[in-house]
PDB file of C-alpha atoms in Angstrom:
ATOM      1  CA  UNK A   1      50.968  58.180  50.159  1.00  0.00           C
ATOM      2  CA  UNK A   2      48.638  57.885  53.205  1.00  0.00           C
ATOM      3  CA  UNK A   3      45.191  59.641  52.139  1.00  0.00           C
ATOM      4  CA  UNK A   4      42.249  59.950  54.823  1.00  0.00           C
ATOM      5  CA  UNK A   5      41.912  57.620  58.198  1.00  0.00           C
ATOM      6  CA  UNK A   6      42.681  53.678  57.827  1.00  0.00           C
ATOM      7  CA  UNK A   7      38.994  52.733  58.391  1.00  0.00           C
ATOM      8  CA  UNK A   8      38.369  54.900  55.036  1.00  0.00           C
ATOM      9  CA  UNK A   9      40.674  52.791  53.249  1.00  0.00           C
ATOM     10  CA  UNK A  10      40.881  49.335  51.291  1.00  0.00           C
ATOM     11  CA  UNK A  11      42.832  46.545  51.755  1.00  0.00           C
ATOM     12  CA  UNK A  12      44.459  44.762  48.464  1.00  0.00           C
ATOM     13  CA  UNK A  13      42.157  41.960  49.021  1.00  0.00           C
ATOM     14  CA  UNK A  14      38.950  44.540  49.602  1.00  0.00           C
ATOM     15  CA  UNK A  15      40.531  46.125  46.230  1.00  0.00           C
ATOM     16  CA  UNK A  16      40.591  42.727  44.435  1.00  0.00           C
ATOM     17  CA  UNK A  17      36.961  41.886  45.830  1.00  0.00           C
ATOM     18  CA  UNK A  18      34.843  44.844  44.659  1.00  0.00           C
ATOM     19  CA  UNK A  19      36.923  45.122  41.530  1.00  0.00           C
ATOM     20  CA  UNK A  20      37.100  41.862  40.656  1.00  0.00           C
ATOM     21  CA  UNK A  21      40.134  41.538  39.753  1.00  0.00           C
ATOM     22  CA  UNK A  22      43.336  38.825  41.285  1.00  0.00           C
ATOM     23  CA  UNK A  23      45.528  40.270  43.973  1.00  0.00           C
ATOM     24  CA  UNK A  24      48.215  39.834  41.655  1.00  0.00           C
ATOM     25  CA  UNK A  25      46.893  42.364  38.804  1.00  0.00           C
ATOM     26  CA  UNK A  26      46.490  44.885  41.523  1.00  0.00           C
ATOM     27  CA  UNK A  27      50.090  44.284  42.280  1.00  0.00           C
ATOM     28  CA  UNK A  28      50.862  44.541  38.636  1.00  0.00           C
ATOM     29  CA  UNK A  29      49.336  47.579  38.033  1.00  0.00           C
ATOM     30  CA  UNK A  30      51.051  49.124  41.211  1.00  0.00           C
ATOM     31  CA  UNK A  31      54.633  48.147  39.375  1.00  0.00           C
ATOM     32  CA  UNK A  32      53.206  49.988  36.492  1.00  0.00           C
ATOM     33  CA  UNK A  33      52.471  53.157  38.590  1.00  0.00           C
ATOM     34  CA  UNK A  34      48.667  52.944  37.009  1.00  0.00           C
ATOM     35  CA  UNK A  35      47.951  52.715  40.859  1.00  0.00           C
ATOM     36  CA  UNK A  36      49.027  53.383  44.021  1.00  0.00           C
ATOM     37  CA  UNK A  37      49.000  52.325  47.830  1.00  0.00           C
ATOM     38  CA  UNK A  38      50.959  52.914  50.711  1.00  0.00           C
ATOM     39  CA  UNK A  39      51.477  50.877  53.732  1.00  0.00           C
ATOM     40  CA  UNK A  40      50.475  51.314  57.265  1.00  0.00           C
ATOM     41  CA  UNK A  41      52.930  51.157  60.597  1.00  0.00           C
ATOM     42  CA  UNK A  42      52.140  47.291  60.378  1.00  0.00           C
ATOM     43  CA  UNK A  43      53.091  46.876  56.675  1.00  0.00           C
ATOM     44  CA  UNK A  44      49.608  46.348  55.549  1.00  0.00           C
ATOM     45  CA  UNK A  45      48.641  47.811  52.068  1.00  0.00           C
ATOM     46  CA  UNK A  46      46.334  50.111  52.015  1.00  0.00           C
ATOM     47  CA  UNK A  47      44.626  52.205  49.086  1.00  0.00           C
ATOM     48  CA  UNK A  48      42.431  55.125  48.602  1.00  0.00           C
ATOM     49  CA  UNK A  49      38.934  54.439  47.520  1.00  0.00           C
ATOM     50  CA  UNK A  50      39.212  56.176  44.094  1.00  0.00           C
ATOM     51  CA  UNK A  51      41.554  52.667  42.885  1.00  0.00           C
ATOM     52  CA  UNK A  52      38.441  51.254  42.624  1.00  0.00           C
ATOM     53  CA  UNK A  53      37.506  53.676  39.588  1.00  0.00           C
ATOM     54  CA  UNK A  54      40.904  54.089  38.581  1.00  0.00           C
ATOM     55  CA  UNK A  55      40.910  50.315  37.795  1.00  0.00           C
ATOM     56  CA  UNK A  56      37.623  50.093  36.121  1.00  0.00           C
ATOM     57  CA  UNK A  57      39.000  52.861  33.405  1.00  0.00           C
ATOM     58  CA  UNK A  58      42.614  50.774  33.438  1.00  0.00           C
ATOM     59  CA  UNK A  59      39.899  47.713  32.808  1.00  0.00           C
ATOM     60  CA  UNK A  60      37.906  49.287  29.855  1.00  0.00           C
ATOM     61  CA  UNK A  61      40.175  50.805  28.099  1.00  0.00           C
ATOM     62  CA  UNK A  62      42.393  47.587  27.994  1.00  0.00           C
ATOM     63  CA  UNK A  63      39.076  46.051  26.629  1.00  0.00           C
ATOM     64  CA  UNK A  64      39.114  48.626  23.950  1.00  0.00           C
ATOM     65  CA  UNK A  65      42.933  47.138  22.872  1.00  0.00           C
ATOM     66  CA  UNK A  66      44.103  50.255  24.650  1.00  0.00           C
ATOM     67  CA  UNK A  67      47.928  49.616  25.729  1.00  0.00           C
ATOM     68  CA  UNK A  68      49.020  50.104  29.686  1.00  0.00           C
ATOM     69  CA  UNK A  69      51.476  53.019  28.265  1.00  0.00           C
ATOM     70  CA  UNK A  70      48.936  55.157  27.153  1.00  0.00           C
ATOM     71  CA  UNK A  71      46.607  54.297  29.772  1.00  0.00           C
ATOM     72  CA  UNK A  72      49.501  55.433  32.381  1.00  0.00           C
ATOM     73  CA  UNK A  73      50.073  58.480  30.354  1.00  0.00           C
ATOM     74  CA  UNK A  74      46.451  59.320  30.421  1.00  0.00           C
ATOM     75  CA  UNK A  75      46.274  58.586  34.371  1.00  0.00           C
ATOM     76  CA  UNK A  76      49.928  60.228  35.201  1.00  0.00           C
ATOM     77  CA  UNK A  77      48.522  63.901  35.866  1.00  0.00           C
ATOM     78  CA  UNK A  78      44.964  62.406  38.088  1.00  0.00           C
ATOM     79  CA  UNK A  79      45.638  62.046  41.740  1.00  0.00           C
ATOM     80  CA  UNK A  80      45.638  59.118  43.310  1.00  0.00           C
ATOM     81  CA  UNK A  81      43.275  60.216  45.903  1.00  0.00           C
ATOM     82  CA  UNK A  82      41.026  61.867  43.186  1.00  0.00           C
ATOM     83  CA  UNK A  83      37.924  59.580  42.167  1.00  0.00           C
ATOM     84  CA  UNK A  84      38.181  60.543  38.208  1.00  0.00           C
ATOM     85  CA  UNK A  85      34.785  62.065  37.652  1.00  0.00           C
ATOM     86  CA  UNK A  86      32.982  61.979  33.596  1.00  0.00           C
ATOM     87  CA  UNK A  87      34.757  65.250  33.168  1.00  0.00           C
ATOM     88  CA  UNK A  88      38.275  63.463  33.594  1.00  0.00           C
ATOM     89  CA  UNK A  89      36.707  60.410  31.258  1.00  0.00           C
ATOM     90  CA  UNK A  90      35.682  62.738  28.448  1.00  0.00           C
ATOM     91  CA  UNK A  91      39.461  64.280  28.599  1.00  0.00           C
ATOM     92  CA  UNK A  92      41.001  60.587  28.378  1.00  0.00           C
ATOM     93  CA  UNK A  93      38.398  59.848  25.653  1.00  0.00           C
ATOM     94  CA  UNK A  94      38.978  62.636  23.415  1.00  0.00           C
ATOM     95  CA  UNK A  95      42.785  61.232  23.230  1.00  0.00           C
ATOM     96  CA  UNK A  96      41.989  57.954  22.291  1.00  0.00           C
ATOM     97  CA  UNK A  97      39.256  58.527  19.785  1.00  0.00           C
ATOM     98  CA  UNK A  98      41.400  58.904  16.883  1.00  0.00           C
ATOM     99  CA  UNK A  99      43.238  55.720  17.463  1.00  0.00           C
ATOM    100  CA  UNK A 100      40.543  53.934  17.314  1.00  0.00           C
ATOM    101  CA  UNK A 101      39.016  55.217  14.694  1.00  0.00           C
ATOM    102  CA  UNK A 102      41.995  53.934  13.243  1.00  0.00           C
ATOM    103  CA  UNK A 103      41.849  50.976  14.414  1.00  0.00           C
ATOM    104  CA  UNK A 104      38.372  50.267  13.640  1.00  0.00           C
ATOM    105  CA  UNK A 105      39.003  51.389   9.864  1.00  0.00           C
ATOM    106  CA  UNK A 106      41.855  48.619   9.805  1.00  0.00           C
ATOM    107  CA  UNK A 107      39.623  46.258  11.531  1.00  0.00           C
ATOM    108  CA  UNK A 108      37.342  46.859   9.058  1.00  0.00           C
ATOM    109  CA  UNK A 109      39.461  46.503   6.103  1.00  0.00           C
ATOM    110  CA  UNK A 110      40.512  43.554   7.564  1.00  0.00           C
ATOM    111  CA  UNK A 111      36.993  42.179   7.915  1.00  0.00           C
ATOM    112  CA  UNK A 112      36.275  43.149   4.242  1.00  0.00           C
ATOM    113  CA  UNK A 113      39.348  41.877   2.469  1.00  0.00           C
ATOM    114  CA  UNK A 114      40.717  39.195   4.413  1.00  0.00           C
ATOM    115  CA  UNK A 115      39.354  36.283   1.671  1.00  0.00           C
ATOM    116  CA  UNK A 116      41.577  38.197  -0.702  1.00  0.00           C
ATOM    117  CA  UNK A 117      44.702  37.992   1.189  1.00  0.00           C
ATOM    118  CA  UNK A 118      46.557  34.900   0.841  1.00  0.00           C
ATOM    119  CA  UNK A 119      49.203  35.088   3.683  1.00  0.00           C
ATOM    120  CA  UNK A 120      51.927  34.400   2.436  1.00  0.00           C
ATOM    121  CA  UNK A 121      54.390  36.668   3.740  1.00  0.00           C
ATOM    122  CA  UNK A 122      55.921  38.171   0.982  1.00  0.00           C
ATOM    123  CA  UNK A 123      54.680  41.606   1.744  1.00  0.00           C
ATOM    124  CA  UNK A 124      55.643  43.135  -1.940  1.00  0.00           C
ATOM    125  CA  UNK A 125      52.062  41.177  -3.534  1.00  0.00           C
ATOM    126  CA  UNK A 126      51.100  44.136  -6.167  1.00  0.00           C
ATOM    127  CA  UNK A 127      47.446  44.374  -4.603  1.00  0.00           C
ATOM    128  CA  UNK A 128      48.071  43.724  -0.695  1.00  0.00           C
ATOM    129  CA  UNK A 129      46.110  46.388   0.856  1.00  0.00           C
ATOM    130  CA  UNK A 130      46.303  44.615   4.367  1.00  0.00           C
ATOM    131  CA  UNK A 131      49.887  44.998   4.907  1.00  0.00           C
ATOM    132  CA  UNK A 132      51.284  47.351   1.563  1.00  0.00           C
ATOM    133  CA  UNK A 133      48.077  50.012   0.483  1.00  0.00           C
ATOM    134  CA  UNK A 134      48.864  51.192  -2.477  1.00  0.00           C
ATOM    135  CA  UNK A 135      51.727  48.446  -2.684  1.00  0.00           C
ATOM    136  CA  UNK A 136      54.425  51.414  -1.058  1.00  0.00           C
ATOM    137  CA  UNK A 137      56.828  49.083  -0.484  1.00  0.00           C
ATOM    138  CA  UNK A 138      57.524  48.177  -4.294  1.00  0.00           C
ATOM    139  CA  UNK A 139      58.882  51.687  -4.576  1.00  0.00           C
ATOM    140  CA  UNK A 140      61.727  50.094  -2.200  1.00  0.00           C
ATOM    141  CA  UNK A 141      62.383  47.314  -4.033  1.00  0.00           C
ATOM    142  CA  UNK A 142      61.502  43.495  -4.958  1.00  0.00           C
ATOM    143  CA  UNK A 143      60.982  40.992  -2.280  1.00  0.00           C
ATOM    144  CA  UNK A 144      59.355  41.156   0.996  1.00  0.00           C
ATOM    145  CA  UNK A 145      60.966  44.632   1.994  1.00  0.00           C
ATOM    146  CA  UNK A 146      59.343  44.400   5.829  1.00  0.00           C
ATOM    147  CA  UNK A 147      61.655  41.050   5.988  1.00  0.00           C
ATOM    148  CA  UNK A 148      64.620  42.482   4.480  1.00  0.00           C
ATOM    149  CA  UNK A 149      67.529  43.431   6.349  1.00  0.00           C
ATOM    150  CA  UNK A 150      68.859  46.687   5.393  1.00  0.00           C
ATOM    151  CA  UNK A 151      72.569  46.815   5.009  1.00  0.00           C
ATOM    152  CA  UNK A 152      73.939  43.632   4.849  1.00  0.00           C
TER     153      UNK A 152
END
C-alpha cells in the first residue's frame, strides 16, 4: 500500500513518537490488520498519516474495555489512507453503545452488591445475582452448574 510521496509519510518511529505509543504496539497492531504500512525500495516502513488517528480510536476504545476484534471489525471497511473524520466516529460509536451500556449496568451491579457476594464459587447460591440473576442455573440442577462438566 504506497499512499502519497515518501516525504508525506511517517516512519514507525515518527508513528510511535507523535502517538506515543512503543514501536512494538505499532507492530502489533499491524499483525492485527488494525493498521497498515508498506515498505519503500529500501525496506523502510512507511505509513500514511491517517495511522496516527486510526491509533488514537484503537487507543480509546481499548480504554473503554473495548476488545481488538471489534475494534478491527469496526475499522475493516475505513481506508487506510482515509483520516476517519467525527462522521466515521459517530458510526463506530453507535455500535458500541449498547455494550456498554451493558457493561456499565453490570459494573454497576457489581459496585452495588459486591458486599453481598461471598465468592465462593459455587455458582448455584439461591440469591447470587452477580453470576446466577434470578438463580437460572438451579433450573439445571444442584451444584455449581458453570463448573460442571456435561456428559461425563
Amino acid at each position: 500500500m504506497n499512499s502519497g510521496k515518501l516525504k508525506d509519510t511517517l516512519t514507525v518511529g515518527d508513528v510511535a513518537r507523535r502517538s506515543g505509543i512503543p514501536v512494538s504496539t505499532i507492530h502489533f497492531y499491524e499483525t492485527k490488520e488494525l493498521i497498515a504500512g508498506w515498505r519503500t525500495a529500501g525496506n523502510q516502513r512507511r505509513y500514511h498519516r491517517a495511522v496516527l488517528r486510526r491509533i488514537a480510536i484503537i487507543r480509546i476504545a481499548q480504554r473503554a474495555g473495548i476488545s481488538l476484534a471489534i475494534i478491527h471489525d469496526a475499522l475493516k471497511d475505513l481506508p487506510h489512507d482515509h483520516v476517519p473524520t467525527a462522521r466515521d466516529w459517530r458510526q463506530f460509536t453507535n455500535k458500541w453503545k449498547d455494550m456498554l451500556e451493558e457493561r456499565i449496568v453490570s459494573l454497576m451491579q457489581l459496585r452495588d452488591q459486591i458486599a453481598t457476594c461471598i465468592g465462593c464459587g459455587c455458582l448455584s447460591l439461591a440469591d447470587c445475582p452477580l453470576r446466577n440473576p434470578d438463580d437460572r442455573l438451579a433450573q439445571q440442577g444442584a451444584g455449581p452448574q458453570r463448573l460442571v462438566q456435561k456428559n461425563l
